[in-house]
Amino acid sequence: MSDAAPRLRLDTLDRLGRGGAFTPPAVDPRALRVGIVHLGIGAFHRAHQAVFTELAAAAAGRDDWGIAGVTQRSASVRDQLTPQDGLYSVLERGSGAAALRVVGSVREVLHGAGDPAAVVDRIADPAVHLVTLTVTEKGYRRDGTGRLDRSDPEVAADLTGRPPRTVVGQLVRGLQRRAAGAAGPVTVLSCDNLVGNGEVLRGLVHDFLDALPAAEASPLADWIAASVRFPSCMVDRIVPATTDDDRAEVRAALGLEDRGVVVAEPFRQWVIEDDFAADRPAWDRAGAVLTDDVAAWESVKLRMLNATHSLLAYLGALRGHDTIAAALADDELAVAAEALMVEDVAPTLRVPDGLDLADYRRQVLERFANPALRHRTVQVAMDGSQKLPVRLLGTVRDRLAAGAVPRQAALAVAAWMAYVAQGRDVRGRELPLDDPLADRLLAARAAGAGNPGRLVDSLLRVEEIFGADLPEHDGFRAALTEHVGRLTVNR
């Protein structure tokens, strides 16, 4: 094959045979009309919700569930997918992996920073019945209390009435246009790892409204109450960063260049609160669970899977393990991962009907051990200040309230503290501190340098992470100090 392989597009895909090297789109992309706006069209959405949506549209014989994706800051996804007519491939890795799948449910990609007015126009389109989001925890721009951070310069600018560049601003202005144009009801579905993500998003929308003049906000709030739903959901699929080797493998399989390929494990799960303002895709026919009790599923996933992921990321990175699979192959870290789930997490959970917690725990470890994924520890370690409160600190508080010091959860928190403090692994390689509170954390590191107790106290005083209660608990602070001392000795 020459170096000048043609690009994946509708016309080049049509010329390929169907010899089993790949699975073509489940629906005809040309026939799809946009019915969903998705804010945050990164790799996870393309490997998860977009796949569910395409399969649902095919199962129901619908052509009105195409997706208009919005990339918030970088235009890279737009530049990858627009020349490819929205097509991209999903490459599964691991036991039970399916054939390479070409996905065609994304019909348009907008650049939110470059053309924010177009995002508002799409949300206001009467053909749109759903707005979904995967913008990560920090994309919601919350303050230390969980409310919308009105001091954030971008939020403040959106409140002045400029074409909005924040996700909450885009939502509110889009809903405002819908209300004015009688576009009909719409469902707004957060798919991010936030506890009660639907309620969180509803609260942030109303925080934005509260900052607007009453004459503008009051009628819009009334319309939202009558015409908009904010269901919660839980999503799960491991989607590591795509590498050049992945792209080369897809190129060999298709004979086409795909600059938008995403890599994923075979497993995928979606649990959605069954509370919609209008029509929805037949996601249940594609394997999603529609339920009235998302909270129990969400808690299991955040506290068992996500918390263990973070523990392995920080401990693994400190020990020089490049991937989560390599960290789990370290016997001491494997013991720590299981102990976290068994000793501290399990006692805090309300297990949803139909879920075997022991089987779920084994499945989590099997998925993390998949060496084909190469999920990098430093990638999982990003944004720790945003992830710790939702993944670990709920477990910590519940165990403390029950009269127990959560030593395994404390180890995970201490591993994050050591990661912040060390800045390098055992081989001397830099550990990047990619975090929205990086400046605060570096200042806390400097204040606690050279002494585990001072370091713990200094980091515990970052109230946006730990609140006012946890720094006052002597048992928790002592456990952290012990772990941090052991993790940072002789480094």
XYZ file of C-alpha atoms in Angstrom:
491
model
C 0.000 0.000 0.000
C 1.370 3.430 -0.913
C 1.883 6.159 1.634
C -0.914 8.150 -0.023
C -3.881 6.088 1.138
C -7.202 7.830 0.414
C -9.078 9.353 3.315
C -12.082 7.620 4.893
C -15.204 9.299 3.455
C -18.619 8.210 2.279
C -17.490 7.757 -1.318
C -14.319 5.831 -0.457
C -16.203 3.659 2.041
C -18.758 2.808 -0.644
C -15.995 1.434 -2.845
C -14.746 -0.997 -0.217
C -15.882 -4.591 -0.202
C -17.669 -6.138 2.770
C -15.163 -8.923 3.310
C -15.317 -8.993 7.089
C -12.344 -6.720 7.834
C -14.723 -4.113 9.188
C -18.377 -3.517 10.046
C -19.959 -0.652 8.056
C -22.304 1.899 9.646
C -25.504 0.308 10.928
C -27.540 3.054 9.245
C -27.065 5.012 6.040
C -25.284 8.201 7.138
C -26.636 10.084 4.122
C -30.197 9.519 5.311
C -29.609 10.627 8.917
C -31.034 13.930 10.098
C -29.688 15.666 13.200
C -31.822 15.104 16.304
C -29.114 15.270 19.003
C -26.597 17.958 19.895
C -23.630 16.620 21.819
C -21.366 19.010 23.747
C -17.854 17.620 24.108
C -17.327 15.293 21.162
C -14.131 13.653 22.341
C -13.024 10.048 22.035
C -15.288 8.793 24.814
C -18.493 10.027 23.199
C -17.501 8.609 19.836
C -16.759 5.194 21.371
C -19.817 5.163 23.634
C -22.985 7.247 23.132
C -22.510 7.617 19.365
C -22.276 3.825 19.001
C -25.344 3.240 21.194
C -27.249 5.876 19.214
C -26.409 4.399 15.824
C -27.391 0.895 16.933
C -30.613 2.260 18.445
C -31.505 4.079 15.238
C -30.896 0.904 13.256
C -32.960 -1.230 15.643
C -35.921 1.165 15.450
C -35.584 1.975 11.759
C -35.234 5.707 12.518
C -33.376 8.275 10.427
C -33.759 11.275 12.769
C -31.092 10.531 15.375
C -28.008 11.936 13.710
C -25.603 13.784 16.004
C -24.253 17.323 15.745
C -21.107 17.211 17.862
C -19.526 20.258 19.454
C -15.831 20.426 20.246
C -15.418 23.079 22.890
C -11.860 24.415 22.731
C -9.640 22.714 20.169
C -10.900 22.364 16.607
C -9.006 19.103 16.137
C -12.020 16.757 16.144
C -13.819 18.982 13.645
C -10.716 18.959 11.453
C -10.478 15.172 11.741
C -14.101 14.329 11.007
C -15.438 17.002 8.655
C -13.247 15.916 5.697
C -14.380 12.343 6.472
C -18.110 13.139 6.216
C -18.317 12.505 9.967
C -17.146 8.895 9.605
C -14.631 7.308 11.972
C -13.781 3.830 13.200
C -13.913 2.203 16.623
C -11.068 -0.241 17.220
C -11.790 -2.655 20.071
C -8.887 -4.248 21.920
C -9.026 -7.207 24.273
C -10.700 -10.572 24.660
C -13.982 -10.692 22.771
C -13.151 -7.667 20.615
C -15.515 -7.168 17.695
C -14.449 -6.403 14.156
C -13.396 -2.862 13.366
C -16.569 -0.744 13.245
C -17.087 2.318 11.070
C -19.578 4.674 12.723
C -21.749 7.114 10.795
C -24.032 8.650 13.420
C -22.058 11.921 13.673
C -23.356 14.140 10.901
C -21.849 17.479 11.819
C -19.029 18.818 14.004
C -19.079 22.415 15.256
C -16.255 24.320 16.926
C -17.781 25.950 19.991
C -14.964 28.443 20.548
C -14.765 29.393 16.899
C -18.484 29.614 16.097
C -20.497 29.734 19.338
C -23.547 31.187 17.592
C -23.818 28.027 15.480
C -23.970 25.945 18.666
C -26.871 28.017 19.984
C -28.610 27.702 16.619
C -28.322 23.917 16.709
C -29.634 23.626 20.274
C -32.585 25.824 19.239
C -33.373 23.706 16.161
C -36.921 22.252 16.516
C -35.637 18.956 15.048
C -33.358 18.520 18.076
C -34.911 16.608 20.971
C -31.790 15.866 23.018
C -28.680 17.684 24.172
C -26.048 15.358 25.652
C -22.745 16.222 27.304
C -19.317 14.716 27.975
C -17.242 17.749 28.935
C -15.392 16.182 31.937
C -15.769 17.345 35.511
C -13.892 20.608 34.991
C -15.931 21.566 31.929
C -18.883 22.544 34.132
C -16.874 25.395 35.711
C -18.049 24.912 39.275
C -16.700 26.675 42.326
C -15.622 25.037 45.571
C -19.228 24.631 46.697
C -20.331 22.955 43.463
C -22.220 25.994 42.170
C -21.534 27.751 38.883
C -18.350 29.790 39.277
C -19.516 33.264 38.331
C -15.998 34.591 38.932
C -14.693 32.440 36.076
C -13.848 34.940 33.290
C -15.544 32.833 30.608
C -18.730 32.415 32.649
C -18.750 36.124 33.444
C -18.325 36.949 29.746
C -21.194 34.637 28.786
C -23.424 36.357 31.327
C -22.879 39.679 29.528
C -24.694 38.302 26.487
C -21.798 37.522 24.141
C -22.131 34.394 21.935
C -21.554 31.816 24.672
C -18.381 29.752 24.944
C -19.075 27.788 28.138
C -21.273 24.705 28.097
C -23.736 26.132 30.615
C -23.894 29.389 28.692
C -24.491 27.525 25.437
C -27.253 25.490 27.046
C -29.044 28.457 28.569
C -28.867 30.590 25.430
C -29.962 27.641 23.304
C -32.902 26.954 25.613
C -33.747 30.649 25.564
C -33.914 30.559 21.763
C -36.050 27.403 21.877
C -38.489 29.058 24.248
C -38.736 32.167 22.077
C -39.199 30.139 18.912
C -41.641 27.560 20.274
C -39.184 24.814 19.302
C -40.711 22.305 21.687
C -39.497 20.378 24.736
C -35.972 18.992 24.990
C -34.029 16.631 27.245
C -30.567 17.612 28.524
C -28.535 14.540 29.470
C -25.177 14.829 31.239
C -22.959 11.777 30.713
C -20.055 12.917 32.909
C -18.715 11.323 36.079
C -20.562 13.550 38.530
C -22.756 12.325 41.373
C -26.341 13.052 40.335
C -25.100 14.559 37.091
C -28.602 15.493 35.929
C -29.387 17.413 39.096
C -25.937 19.017 39.032
C -26.525 20.292 35.515
C -30.033 21.509 36.318
C -28.582 23.454 39.258
C -25.871 25.042 37.118
C -28.420 26.134 34.523
C -30.461 27.812 37.260
C -27.309 29.379 38.710
C -26.763 31.012 35.314
C -30.383 32.162 35.226
C -30.077 33.616 38.715
C -27.294 35.885 37.466
C -29.468 37.306 34.663
C -31.937 40.197 35.054
C -35.190 38.947 36.573
C -37.261 40.067 33.587
C -35.131 37.847 31.355
C -34.651 34.926 33.729
C -38.137 34.442 35.164
C -40.046 33.495 31.985
C -37.175 31.287 30.852
C -37.108 29.483 34.207
C -40.842 28.841 33.874
C -40.411 27.457 30.363
C -37.532 25.200 31.466
C -39.623 23.846 34.345
C -42.390 22.918 31.917
C -40.402 21.816 28.873
C -36.952 20.511 29.862
C -35.844 17.376 31.698
C -32.395 16.724 33.177
C -32.159 12.958 33.716
C -29.062 11.454 35.291
C -27.083 8.625 33.769
C -24.041 6.441 34.304
C -21.642 5.620 31.471
C -18.818 3.120 31.369
C -16.259 2.197 28.753
C -12.468 2.417 28.891
C -11.271 4.593 26.012
C -7.497 5.161 26.019
C -5.758 7.737 23.877
C -5.334 6.746 20.240
C -1.751 6.113 19.101
C -0.020 6.180 15.723
C 0.102 2.376 15.863
C -3.696 2.288 16.217
C -4.098 4.522 13.182
C -1.707 2.344 11.199
C -3.683 -0.775 12.109
C -6.926 0.811 10.937
C -5.276 2.009 7.761
C -4.128 -1.532 7.015
C -7.590 -2.958 7.688
C -9.521 -0.389 5.646
C -6.987 0.644 3.073
C -8.060 4.155 4.038
C -6.646 6.817 6.319
C -8.857 7.496 9.349
C -7.676 10.443 11.424
C -10.633 10.117 13.803
C -10.176 6.515 14.966
C -10.924 5.803 18.637
C -9.818 2.781 20.662
C -11.975 1.067 23.284
C -12.364 -2.095 25.298
C -15.132 -4.508 24.224
C -17.211 -3.673 27.327
C -19.697 -0.783 27.242
C -22.485 0.144 29.655
C -25.060 2.919 29.866
C -27.659 3.287 32.641
C -30.125 6.133 32.041
C -32.845 7.648 34.199
C -36.099 7.165 32.321
C -37.227 10.806 32.429
C -37.446 12.448 29.012
C -39.203 15.612 27.897
C -39.654 14.410 24.324
C -38.760 11.566 21.984
C -35.566 9.598 22.522
C -33.564 6.955 20.619
C -34.344 3.306 21.397
C -31.161 3.071 23.444
C -32.601 0.158 25.418
C -32.704 -1.853 22.180
C -28.960 -1.179 21.829
C -28.179 -2.518 25.308
C -28.671 0.510 27.563
C -30.566 0.160 30.852
C -33.489 2.547 31.414
C -34.293 2.801 35.114
C -35.787 4.939 37.868
C -32.750 4.275 40.105
C -29.574 5.543 38.436
C -28.054 6.624 41.757
C -27.249 3.111 42.954
C -25.574 2.160 39.653
C -23.715 5.457 39.581
C -22.357 5.021 43.100
C -21.120 1.505 42.377
C -19.318 2.661 39.254
C -17.780 5.827 40.714
C -16.673 4.222 43.972
C -15.635 0.792 42.700
C -14.339 1.330 39.181
C -13.347 4.993 38.996
C -11.824 5.143 42.478
C -9.769 1.998 41.830
C -8.694 3.440 38.483
C -7.369 6.526 40.290
C -5.600 4.476 42.957
C -3.816 2.414 40.289
C -2.992 5.542 38.292
C -1.264 7.367 41.147
C 0.451 4.389 42.753
C 1.377 3.008 39.352
C 2.768 6.286 38.056
C 4.890 6.732 41.194
C 6.365 3.260 40.660
C 7.158 3.946 37.028
C 4.364 1.879 35.498
C 3.292 3.445 32.209
C -0.117 1.773 31.959
C -2.964 0.733 34.217
C -2.473 -2.897 33.134
C 1.186 -2.741 34.159
C 0.215 -1.232 37.517
C -2.275 -4.036 38.147
C 0.382 -6.617 37.242
C 2.335 -5.303 40.256
C 1.228 -7.723 42.998
C 1.292 -5.110 45.766
C -0.860 -2.703 43.780
C -3.286 -5.481 42.812
C -3.759 -6.261 46.499
C -4.333 -2.571 47.239
C -6.900 -2.275 44.441
C -8.953 -5.215 45.678
C -8.647 -4.117 49.309
C -10.024 -0.678 48.451
C -13.139 -2.192 46.901
C -13.685 -4.884 49.546
C -12.775 -3.114 52.775
C -13.829 0.490 52.229
C -16.103 0.799 49.195
C -18.404 -2.210 49.483
C -19.717 -1.322 52.979
C -20.889 2.085 51.687
C -22.896 0.849 48.700
C -26.581 0.274 48.072
C -26.338 -2.441 45.446
C -28.880 -2.111 42.605
C -31.186 -5.001 41.817
C -29.630 -7.534 39.484
C -26.002 -6.647 40.226
C -23.647 -9.166 41.868
C -21.060 -6.967 43.575
C -18.397 -9.675 43.771
C -18.750 -10.377 40.053
C -18.621 -6.650 39.337
C -15.391 -6.338 41.350
C -13.786 -9.225 39.461
C -14.905 -7.723 36.169
C -13.347 -4.355 37.049
C -9.979 -5.974 37.720
C -10.179 -8.072 34.549
C -10.907 -4.973 32.475
C -8.055 -3.011 34.044
C -5.678 -5.930 33.411
C -6.315 -5.807 29.643
C -2.793 -5.153 28.264
C -4.101 -4.372 24.791
C -5.619 -1.055 25.939
C -2.423 0.615 27.155
C -4.401 3.136 29.211
C -1.659 5.449 30.475
C -1.410 6.074 34.210
C -0.622 9.772 33.755
C -3.710 10.157 31.546
C -5.956 8.730 34.285
C -4.090 10.893 36.833
C -5.220 14.146 35.183
C -7.572 16.522 36.996
C -7.213 14.866 40.389
C -8.692 17.847 42.216
C -11.926 17.309 40.281
C -11.959 13.508 40.458
C -11.098 12.837 44.112
C -14.302 14.338 45.555
C -16.612 12.242 43.372
C -14.555 9.044 43.261
C -13.050 8.713 46.736
C -14.136 11.288 49.275
C -17.747 10.104 49.469
C -16.435 6.708 50.539
C -14.118 8.390 53.034
C -16.938 10.390 54.602
C -19.296 7.409 54.766
C -16.692 5.231 56.476
C -15.785 7.967 58.941
C -19.464 8.471 59.736
C -19.680 4.741 60.474
C -16.817 5.041 62.948
C -14.130 3.445 60.758
C -10.947 5.007 59.422
C -10.874 4.097 55.705
C -7.244 3.079 55.389
C -7.497 1.824 51.812
C -9.326 4.909 50.577
C -6.796 6.992 52.517
C -4.029 5.176 50.603
C -5.587 6.272 47.317
C -5.812 9.889 48.486
C -2.254 9.720 49.842
C -1.052 8.372 46.493
C -2.477 11.490 44.844
C -0.731 13.648 47.450
C 2.571 11.856 46.822
C 2.083 12.249 43.065
C 1.621 16.008 43.560
C 4.580 16.197 45.950
C 7.104 14.095 44.048
C 6.683 15.361 40.505
C 8.817 12.418 39.312
C 8.571 8.634 39.331
C 11.126 6.174 40.701
C 13.021 6.363 37.411
C 13.285 10.121 37.577
C 10.751 10.796 34.838
C 8.484 13.816 35.167
C 4.938 13.230 36.399
C 2.817 15.958 34.770
C 0.468 17.853 37.066
C -2.375 18.500 34.643
C -5.035 19.977 36.903
C -7.221 23.111 36.955
C -5.960 23.793 40.504
C -2.305 23.184 39.599
C -1.087 26.546 40.946
C -2.808 25.968 44.300
C -1.437 22.445 44.517
C 2.117 23.538 43.714
C 1.903 26.190 46.412
C 0.669 23.559 48.888
C 3.506 21.267 47.842
C 6.057 23.999 48.497
C 4.542 24.765 51.900
C 4.762 21.112 52.936
C 8.066 20.202 51.338
C 10.197 17.674 53.193
C 7.696 16.690 55.857
C 4.793 14.244 55.312
C 2.670 15.761 58.065
C 3.083 19.311 56.772
C 2.396 18.167 53.218
C -0.822 16.415 54.252
C -2.002 19.417 56.264
C -1.155 21.799 53.437
C -3.054 19.813 50.804
C -6.003 19.134 53.110
C -6.442 22.898 53.374
C -7.424 23.056 49.683
C -11.077 23.403 50.616
C -12.374 23.001 47.051
C -11.247 19.362 47.310
C -11.573 18.370 50.959
C -14.156 20.761 52.339
C -14.020 21.967 55.935
C -14.735 18.605 57.590
C -12.013 16.209 56.479
C -9.022 18.311 57.661
C -10.519 18.174 61.168
C -10.619 14.370 61.406
C -7.526 13.239 63.327
C -7.790 9.584 62.328
C -8.030 10.310 58.620
C -5.205 12.833 58.773
C -3.007 10.343 60.648
C -3.660 7.613 58.065
C -2.802 10.000 55.249
C 0.415 11.068 56.957
C 1.486 7.460 57.472
C 0.827 6.532 53.850
C 2.452 9.677 52.440
C 5.521 9.083 54.575
C 5.880 5.558 53.202
C 5.233 6.610 49.591
C 7.736 9.460 49.615
C 10.572 7.904 51.646
C 14.013 7.924 49.981
C 12.749 9.631 46.852
